[in-house]
Coordinates of C-alpha atoms in Angstrom, one line a residue:
M107 CA 36.9 68.9 -23.7
I108 CA 36.4 71.0 -19.9
K109 CA 36.7 74.3 -21.7
G110 CA 33.3 72.8 -23.8
L111 CA 31.4 72.7 -21.7
K112 CA 30.2 76.1 -21.5
Q113 CA 29.3 75.9 -25.0
T114 CA 27.4 73.1 -23.6
F115 CA 24.3 75.9 -23.6
Q116 CA 22.6 75.0 -27.1
M117 CA 20.9 72.0 -25.2
I118 CA 18.6 73.8 -22.6
A119 CA 21.5 76.1 -21.0
L120 CA 20.9 79.3 -18.4
A121 CA 23.9 80.4 -16.5
V122 CA 26.1 79.4 -13.3
V123 CA 24.6 80.5 -9.9
S124 CA 24.5 84.1 -9.7
A125 CA 26.1 86.6 -7.5
L126 CA 22.1 89.0 -6.7
T127 CA 22.3 92.6 -6.2
V128 CA 19.9 91.9 -3.3
P129 CA 22.1 91.8 -0.1
A130 CA 23.7 87.9 -0.1
D131 CA 21.7 87.6 3.8
H132 CA 18.8 89.1 2.6
V133 CA 18.4 85.4 0.0
F134 CA 20.7 82.9 0.5
A135 CA 20.1 83.2 5.0
Q136 CA 16.6 82.2 3.6
S137 CA 17.6 79.8 0.8
N138 CA 20.4 77.2 1.3
A139 CA 21.4 74.6 -1.3
M140 CA 23.3 71.4 -1.9
L141 CA 24.2 69.0 -4.2
V142 CA 24.2 64.8 -3.6
L143 CA 26.7 63.6 -5.9
D144 CA 25.8 59.2 -6.6
G145 CA 29.4 57.5 -5.3
S146 CA 27.8 54.4 -5.6
G147 CA 29.4 51.3 -7.4
S148 CA 28.4 52.4 -11.0
M149 CA 29.2 55.6 -11.2
W150 CA 32.9 53.8 -12.3
G151 CA 30.8 53.0 -16.0
Q152 CA 32.6 54.5 -18.9
I153 CA 31.1 57.1 -21.0
E154 CA 32.8 58.1 -24.3
G155 CA 35.7 56.3 -22.2
R156 CA 35.9 58.0 -19.6
S157 CA 34.4 56.9 -16.6
K158 CA 31.2 59.1 -14.2
I159 CA 32.5 59.9 -11.4
V160 CA 35.0 61.7 -12.9
I161 CA 33.3 63.2 -15.4
A162 CA 31.3 64.9 -12.7
R163 CA 33.8 66.4 -10.6
D164 CA 35.2 67.8 -13.7
V165 CA 31.8 69.1 -14.4
I166 CA 31.4 70.5 -10.9
D167 CA 34.2 71.8 -10.9
E168 CA 33.5 73.9 -14.1
L169 CA 30.5 74.9 -12.0
L170 CA 32.9 75.8 -9.0
Q171 CA 35.1 78.4 -10.6
D172 CA 32.6 80.7 -11.7
L173 CA 30.1 80.3 -8.2
S174 CA 30.3 83.5 -6.3
D175 CA 31.5 83.4 -3.4
D176 CA 28.0 85.0 -1.5
V177 CA 26.2 81.9 -2.9
H178 CA 25.4 79.3 0.6
L179 CA 25.8 75.4 -1.1
G180 CA 27.2 72.2 0.0
L181 CA 27.8 69.1 0.0
A182 CA 25.8 65.8 0.1
A183 CA 26.7 61.7 -1.5
Y184 CA 26.0 58.4 -0.5
G185 CA 27.0 54.8 -1.9
H186 CA 30.6 56.7 -1.3
R187 CA 32.8 54.6 1.5
R188 CA 31.0 50.5 2.2
K189 CA 30.0 48.2 -0.5
G190 CA 26.3 47.1 0.1
D191 CA 25.2 49.3 2.8
C192 CA 22.0 51.7 2.5
G193 CA 23.4 53.9 5.7
D194 CA 26.2 55.7 3.6
V195 CA 25.1 58.1 3.8
E196 CA 27.1 61.4 4.7
V197 CA 26.8 65.2 4.4
L198 CA 30.5 66.0 3.3
V199 CA 30.2 70.2 3.0
S200 CA 27.6 72.7 5.1
P201 CA 25.6 75.4 2.7
S202 CA 27.9 78.4 3.3
A203 CA 29.6 81.4 2.1
N204 CA 33.4 80.7 0.2
S205 CA 32.5 76.7 -0.1
R206 CA 33.9 75.8 -2.6
D207 CA 37.3 75.2 -2.2
D208 CA 35.7 72.3 0.5
I209 CA 33.7 71.2 -2.1
R210 CA 36.4 70.8 -4.7
T211 CA 38.4 68.8 -2.0
A212 CA 35.3 66.7 -0.4
V213 CA 33.9 66.1 -4.6
A214 CA 37.9 64.8 -5.7
G215 CA 37.8 62.5 -2.9
L216 CA 35.1 60.5 -3.8
R217 CA 36.0 56.4 -4.3
P218 CA 32.8 55.4 -5.6
K219 CA 31.8 51.4 -3.4
G220 CA 28.5 50.6 -3.2
K221 CA 24.8 51.2 -3.1
T222 CA 22.2 53.9 -3.5
P223 CA 20.7 55.4 -1.0
L224 CA 19.5 58.3 -3.0
A225 CA 16.2 58.9 -0.9
S226 CA 17.8 59.1 2.4
A227 CA 21.3 61.5 0.5
V228 CA 18.1 63.8 -0.4
V229 CA 16.1 63.5 3.0
K230 CA 19.7 63.9 4.9
A231 CA 20.0 66.5 2.4
A232 CA 17.8 68.7 4.4
R233 CA 16.7 68.2 7.1
S234 CA 21.1 69.3 7.5
M235 CA 19.6 72.8 5.6
R236 CA 16.2 72.8 8.6
H237 CA 14.5 73.3 5.1
D238 CA 11.3 73.1 8.0
E239 CA 12.1 76.4 8.9
V240 CA 13.6 77.6 5.5
P241 CA 13.3 77.2 1.9
A242 CA 15.7 74.7 0.6
T243 CA 16.7 72.8 -2.7
V244 CA 18.7 69.9 -3.7
I245 CA 20.3 69.3 -6.6
L246 CA 20.4 65.8 -7.1
I247 CA 22.5 64.1 -10.3
S248 CA 22.3 60.1 -10.2
D249 CA 23.8 57.6 -12.9
G250 CA 20.3 55.0 -11.5
I251 CA 18.2 53.8 -9.1
E252 CA 17.3 53.9 -5.4
T253 CA 18.1 51.0 -4.3
C254 CA 17.5 51.2 -0.7
A255 CA 14.3 52.6 0.0
P256 CA 10.8 51.2 -1.7
D257 CA 9.2 54.7 -2.7
V258 CA 11.2 57.5 -3.3
C259 CA 8.3 59.2 -4.5
A260 CA 6.1 58.3 -0.6
V261 CA 9.7 60.8 0.3
A262 CA 9.3 63.1 -2.0
R263 CA 5.8 63.9 -1.0
D264 CA 7.1 64.2 2.5
L265 CA 9.7 66.3 2.1
E266 CA 7.3 69.1 0.1
A267 CA 5.0 68.2 2.7
S268 CA 6.9 68.7 5.4
G269 CA 9.2 71.8 4.7
V270 CA 8.8 75.6 4.3
D271 CA 9.5 76.0 0.4
F272 CA 11.2 72.4 -0.1
T273 CA 12.6 71.8 -3.8
A274 CA 14.0 68.5 -5.1
H275 CA 15.8 69.0 -9.2
V276 CA 17.1 65.9 -10.5
I277 CA 19.8 65.0 -13.0
G278 CA 19.6 61.3 -14.5
F279 CA 23.2 60.6 -15.3
D280 CA 23.4 57.9 -18.3
V281 CA 19.5 56.2 -17.7
D282 CA 18.5 56.6 -21.1
E283 CA 18.1 52.2 -21.1
E284 CA 16.0 52.7 -17.0
E285 CA 13.0 52.6 -17.4
E286 CA 12.2 52.5 -13.0
A287 CA 15.3 55.0 -14.1
H288 CA 13.0 57.8 -15.4
T289 CA 10.0 57.1 -13.5
Q290 CA 11.7 57.7 -9.8
F291 CA 13.5 61.2 -11.3
T292 CA 10.4 62.6 -12.8
C293 CA 8.5 61.9 -9.6
M294 CA 10.9 63.5 -7.1
A295 CA 11.2 66.3 -9.2
E296 CA 7.5 66.8 -9.6
A297 CA 6.8 66.3 -6.0
T298 CA 8.3 68.7 -5.1
G299 CA 7.8 71.6 -7.4
G300 CA 11.3 70.5 -9.6
R301 CA 13.0 69.8 -12.3
Y302 CA 14.3 66.3 -13.8
T303 CA 16.6 66.6 -16.8
A304 CA 18.1 63.5 -18.5
V305 CA 22.0 63.2 -20.1
N306 CA 24.2 61.1 -21.3
S307 CA 27.2 62.7 -22.0
A308 CA 30.1 65.2 -20.7
L309 CA 28.8 67.7 -22.4
D310 CA 25.2 67.4 -21.6
L311 CA 25.8 66.8 -17.5
G312 CA 27.2 70.2 -17.6
A313 CA 25.0 72.6 -19.8
A314 CA 22.3 70.6 -17.0
L315 CA 24.0 70.8 -14.0
A316 CA 24.6 75.1 -14.9
E317 CA 21.3 75.3 -15.6
T318 CA 19.9 73.6 -12.9
A319 CA 21.9 75.3 -10.4
A320 CA 20.7 78.5 -11.9
L321 CA 17.8 77.2 -10.8
T322 CA 18.4 77.9 -6.6
S323 CA 19.2 81.6 -7.4
G324 CA 15.7 84.3 -6.8
G325 CA 15.9 86.8 -5.2
A326 CA 13.1 88.9 -3.2
S327 CA 10.4 90.1 -4.3
G328 CA 11.1 92.7 -6.0
S329 CA 14.7 92.8 -5.3
A330 CA 17.1 92.9 -8.4
S331 CA 19.0 89.9 -9.2
Q332 CA 22.2 90.1 -11.3
T333 CA 24.7 87.9 -12.5
G334 CA 28.6 89.1 -14.0
L335 CA 29.2 86.0 -15.6
P336 CA 28.3 84.5 -19.2
L337 CA 25.7 83.4 -19.5
V338 CA 25.7 82.7 -23.3
N339 CA 28.6 81.1 -25.4
T340 CA 27.8 80.8 -28.2
S341 CA 25.6 83.6 -30.4
G342 CA 22.6 82.4 -33.0
A343 CA 19.1 82.2 -31.9
L344 CA 18.7 82.8 -28.8
Y345 CA 14.9 80.6 -26.4
Y346 CA 14.4 83.2 -23.9
S347 CA 11.4 82.3 -21.4
A348 CA 10.3 83.0 -17.3
E349 CA 9.1 80.9 -14.8
G350 CA 8.5 80.5 -11.4
K351 CA 6.5 78.6 -9.2
V352 CA 2.9 79.7 -8.7
A353 CA 0.6 76.3 -6.8
G354 CA 4.1 74.5 -5.8
E355 CA 4.3 73.7 -9.3
L356 CA 6.9 74.9 -11.9
R357 CA 5.0 77.3 -14.7
H358 CA 6.3 78.8 -17.6
I359 CA 5.0 83.1 -16.3
P360 CA 5.1 86.1 -18.3
A361 CA 7.6 88.5 -18.5
H362 CA 8.6 92.3 -19.9
W363 CA 11.6 91.3 -21.5
E364 CA 14.8 94.1 -23.1
I365 CA 17.8 92.9 -24.6
R366 CA 20.3 95.7 -24.8
D367 CA 24.0 95.9 -26.3
A368 CA 27.4 96.7 -25.3
D369 CA 26.1 100.9 -25.9
D370 CA 23.3 100.4 -23.9
S371 CA 21.2 100.8 -27.1
P372 CA 17.9 98.2 -27.0
I373 CA 17.9 95.4 -29.8
L374 CA 14.8 93.6 -28.3
S375 CA 11.8 95.9 -25.9
G376 CA 8.9 93.4 -25.0
F377 CA 6.2 91.6 -23.4
Q378 CA 5.6 87.9 -23.7
N379 CA 3.2 85.5 -21.9
A380 CA 5.4 82.7 -22.6
G381 CA 9.1 83.6 -24.2
G382 CA 10.7 84.2 -27.8
E383 CA 13.1 84.0 -29.3
I384 CA 15.5 86.3 -31.3
V385 CA 19.2 85.8 -33.4
L386 CA 22.2 87.7 -32.0
V387 CA 25.4 88.6 -33.8
P388 CA 28.3 88.2 -31.7
G389 CA 28.8 91.3 -29.0
V390 CA 28.0 91.5 -25.0
Y391 CA 24.2 92.5 -24.3
Q392 CA 22.7 93.4 -21.5
L393 CA 19.3 90.3 -20.5
K394 CA 16.5 91.7 -18.6
A395 CA 13.5 90.5 -17.1
T396 CA 11.0 92.1 -14.8
D397 CA 7.4 89.2 -13.2
P398 CA 5.0 92.4 -13.8
E399 CA 2.8 91.3 -10.9
T400 CA 5.2 90.9 -8.6
G401 CA 7.9 93.7 -9.5
H402 CA 10.9 90.9 -9.3
V403 CA 13.7 91.6 -12.4
E404 CA 16.1 89.6 -12.9
M405 CA 19.6 90.7 -15.1
R406 CA 22.0 89.1 -17.0
E407 CA 25.2 90.0 -19.1
L408 CA 25.6 88.2 -22.5
K409 CA 28.8 86.9 -24.0
I410 CA 28.8 85.9 -27.3
R411 CA 30.4 84.4 -29.7
D412 CA 30.7 80.7 -32.6
G413 CA 27.5 79.4 -34.3
G414 CA 24.5 77.3 -31.5
T415 CA 21.4 77.5 -31.1
L416 CA 19.7 78.0 -27.3
Q417 CA 17.7 78.5 -24.6
I418 CA 17.4 80.3 -21.8
T419 CA 15.1 79.8 -19.0
L420 CA 15.3 82.6 -15.9
L421 CA 13.6 81.1 -12.9
F422 CA 11.2 84.7 -11.1
P423 CA 10.3 84.0 -7.2
P424 CA 7.2 81.7 -6.3
R425 CA 3.8 84.1 -6.7

């Protein structure tokens, strides 16, 4: 099943966090990211015969296998040490280069126990990254509603107002029957210019985490971002688009797109206001998107095989 995670980009996938061609200290010294993982007792609940905490461990491990050593990623958790304690929030790994092994070890040691103080966890993660001094991103994975703080939306708005460029992306794991969870998660994401995604399986969680993690990358204006990792593992209809923060909100932006095959022959070249689509046969391709306003370039290597339909969204730096 874990091998199959890389093939679930047919839902919404784009990429694992990219290795940038611009110097790491130029980008990541200014922008850190932290996973905030639900460690509450409900994470022992099962999906497809496996507990949600085990699924989360496997999916995060899959992400870390492809994570660049230059990426500054950290880990926080809540509800993993004590029952009934709204103060059970902990930054387990501070964002730093080469943090993969420390994150993997910390995630493996989590034993869900307690409540869901997710707002406090996001605040602690943000403050640990000095969000009021430098851009910072939180990726929250939660399987239920806040059970401690009275107003998640207010907390998110405060973080956005006090941050230099703070963003919270939220992945709701197995929350289809919880309307309040959708409300809380949507509000937190929208208040900070982030994205909320709801998933219900191991495969969908893998795709959503890969996509959300990719939203944390991106270089300075006028620079180029490149990854040598597989971006797409399925062939068929490819839907592509670009997004960027405009006035604090994540929006689709126009871009010039190019796709070239392994022989460097052009497959596609043109300007798209809202993205487009193309059918690709199995092979290796280079995808290039340019923001005409800033000159920023995003590049990805595509390795196409098997079949499927997928959507790729590339994130550009804020305008």
